Short mmCIF file of C-alpha atoms in Angstrom, two decimals:
data_model
loop_
_atom_site.label_atom_id
_atom_site.label_comp_id
_atom_site.label_asym_id
_atom_site.label_seq_id
_atom_site.Cartn_x
_atom_site.Cartn_y
_atom_site.Cartn_z
CA MET A 1066 80.15 92.58 126.97
CA GLU A 1067 79.68 88.37 125.86
CA THR A 1068 82.09 87.99 122.91
CA ARG A 1069 81.94 83.73 122.45
CA GLY A 1070 79.82 82.42 119.93
CA ARG A 1071 81.74 84.13 116.94
CA VAL A 1072 80.90 82.39 113.61
CA ILE A 1073 83.57 82.60 110.80
CA GLY A 1074 82.71 82.18 107.02
CA ILE A 1075 85.55 82.15 104.90
CA ASP A 1076 85.00 82.12 100.74
CA ILE A 1077 87.81 81.41 98.70
CA GLY A 1078 86.59 81.84 95.14
CA THR A 1079 87.83 82.59 91.39
CA THR A 1080 89.49 86.02 92.14
CA SER A 1081 89.95 86.50 95.54
CA THR A 1082 89.10 85.20 99.35
CA LYS A 1083 86.79 87.05 101.42
CA THR A 1084 86.21 86.17 105.30
CA VAL A 1085 83.62 87.55 107.24
CA VAL A 1086 82.94 87.24 111.48
CA PHE A 1087 79.42 87.06 112.75
CA THR A 1088 77.68 86.77 115.98
CA GLU A 1089 75.83 84.13 116.00
CA LYS A 1090 72.36 85.74 115.21
CA GLY A 1091 74.35 86.68 111.99
CA LYS A 1092 75.82 90.53 112.57
CA VAL A 1093 78.76 91.49 110.94
CA ILE A 1094 81.22 92.00 113.08
CA ALA A 1095 84.38 92.65 110.58
CA SER A 1096 85.89 91.51 107.12
CA HIS A 1097 88.42 90.98 104.94
CA ALA A 1098 89.42 90.14 101.31
CA ILE A 1099 92.38 89.45 99.31
CA ASP A 1100 92.43 89.81 95.44
CA TYR A 1101 94.11 86.85 93.32
CA PRO A 1102 95.56 86.88 89.70
CA ILE A 1103 93.49 83.73 87.21
CA ILE A 1104 97.28 83.44 85.03
CA GLN A 1105 96.80 82.90 81.68
CA PRO A 1106 99.93 81.66 79.97
CA ASN A 1107 98.21 80.78 77.07
CA VAL A 1108 94.65 81.53 75.28
CA GLY A 1109 92.14 79.19 77.14
CA TRP A 1110 94.16 78.14 79.78
CA ALA A 1111 92.99 79.44 83.39
CA GLU A 1112 95.72 78.73 86.41
CA GLN A 1113 96.34 79.72 89.47
CA ASP A 1114 99.26 79.81 92.25
CA PRO A 1115 97.83 77.29 95.22
CA ASP A 1116 100.81 79.01 97.47
CA VAL A 1117 98.93 82.35 96.81
CA ILE A 1118 95.38 81.11 97.44
CA CYS A 1119 96.96 79.44 100.83
CA ALA A 1120 98.40 82.98 101.82
CA ALA A 1121 95.06 84.83 100.85
CA VAL A 1122 93.37 82.22 102.99
CA TYR A 1123 95.64 83.11 106.16
CA LYS A 1124 95.72 86.71 106.13
CA SER A 1125 92.11 87.32 104.83
CA VAL A 1126 91.55 85.16 108.38
CA SER A 1127 94.04 86.81 110.31
CA VAL A 1128 93.05 90.35 109.62
CA ALA A 1129 89.04 89.54 109.62
CA ILE A 1130 90.15 87.97 113.52
CA GLU A 1131 91.88 91.09 114.42
CA LYS A 1132 89.48 93.70 113.31
CA GLY A 1133 86.70 92.20 115.40
CA ASN A 1134 88.75 91.88 118.67
CA VAL A 1135 88.43 87.73 118.15
CA LEU A 1136 89.95 85.40 120.14
CA PRO A 1137 90.41 81.33 119.41
CA GLU A 1138 87.68 80.65 121.89
CA ASP A 1139 85.83 82.74 120.50
CA ILE A 1140 84.91 80.51 117.82
CA SER A 1141 81.91 78.56 117.75
CA SER A 1142 82.02 77.27 114.28
CA ILE A 1143 84.31 78.23 110.79
CA GLY A 1144 82.09 77.53 107.41
CA ILE A 1145 84.51 77.88 104.52
CA SER A 1146 83.06 77.50 100.37
CA THR A 1147 85.62 77.00 97.79
CA ALA A 1148 85.42 78.47 93.72
CA MET A 1149 83.95 75.06 91.59
CA HIS A 1150 86.62 72.05 90.55
CA ALA A 1151 90.28 72.53 90.18
CA LEU A 1152 92.86 70.15 89.76
CA ILE A 1153 96.86 70.60 91.35
CA ALA A 1154 99.46 68.14 91.12
CA VAL A 1155 100.87 67.34 94.78
CA ASP A 1156 104.77 65.72 95.77
CA GLU A 1157 103.98 63.04 98.47
CA ASN A 1158 103.70 65.71 101.54
CA GLY A 1159 100.94 67.92 99.60
CA ALA A 1160 102.84 70.29 98.32
CA PRO A 1161 102.11 71.43 95.57
CA LEU A 1162 103.94 71.08 92.13
CA THR A 1163 101.80 72.80 89.41
CA ARG A 1164 99.48 75.54 89.44
CA SER A 1165 96.28 75.03 90.07
CA ILE A 1166 93.85 74.44 86.73
CA ILE A 1167 90.73 75.74 87.50
CA TRP A 1168 87.15 75.60 86.34
CA ALA A 1169 87.73 78.27 83.51
CA ASP A 1170 90.62 76.64 81.89
CA ASN A 1171 89.56 75.39 78.76
CA ARG A 1172 92.20 73.69 77.10
CA SER A 1173 90.64 69.76 77.18
CA THR A 1174 87.65 70.85 75.09
CA LYS A 1175 88.62 68.51 71.97
CA GLN A 1176 89.09 65.66 75.00
CA SER A 1177 85.43 66.48 76.40
CA GLU A 1178 83.56 66.68 72.87
CA LYS A 1179 85.24 63.15 72.43
CA LEU A 1180 83.98 61.69 75.20
CA LEU A 1181 80.44 63.23 74.97
CA GLN A 1182 80.21 61.35 71.61
CA GLN A 1183 81.51 58.14 73.44
CA MET A 1184 78.65 58.48 76.52
CA ASN A 1185 76.54 60.38 77.74
CA GLY A 1186 77.18 63.05 80.73
CA HIS A 1187 75.02 61.07 82.75
CA GLU A 1188 77.18 58.08 82.06
CA ILE A 1189 80.55 60.18 82.08
CA TYR A 1190 79.78 61.39 85.86
CA ARG A 1191 78.29 58.20 87.28
CA ARG A 1192 81.81 56.47 86.73
#
């Protein structure tokens, strides 16, 4: 049986990471998902631990390729999708210094409203 030509899709979402292994024709071979929490230390805040998300990605991929009996040389492509925008402060080596402030965080609502009064959204985006 020919096993080459496996495609891996990785969806790094807001509440979980899911990895799916496909044939090049789109047939699902295996999948695995790992959930993780949204941390809400205050009302309107939404954060996540970047190390927890990275670990979930590694584990999800490892388990899915193990379930599908996929060897590294079988993989022809990998697609990655992530959950919207987030902010993480990192050190000079790229290691996280803070939790990730995710798209669902509302702590900057007042600042956003003030910016919108000063200029329109297209101008903000253009900058």
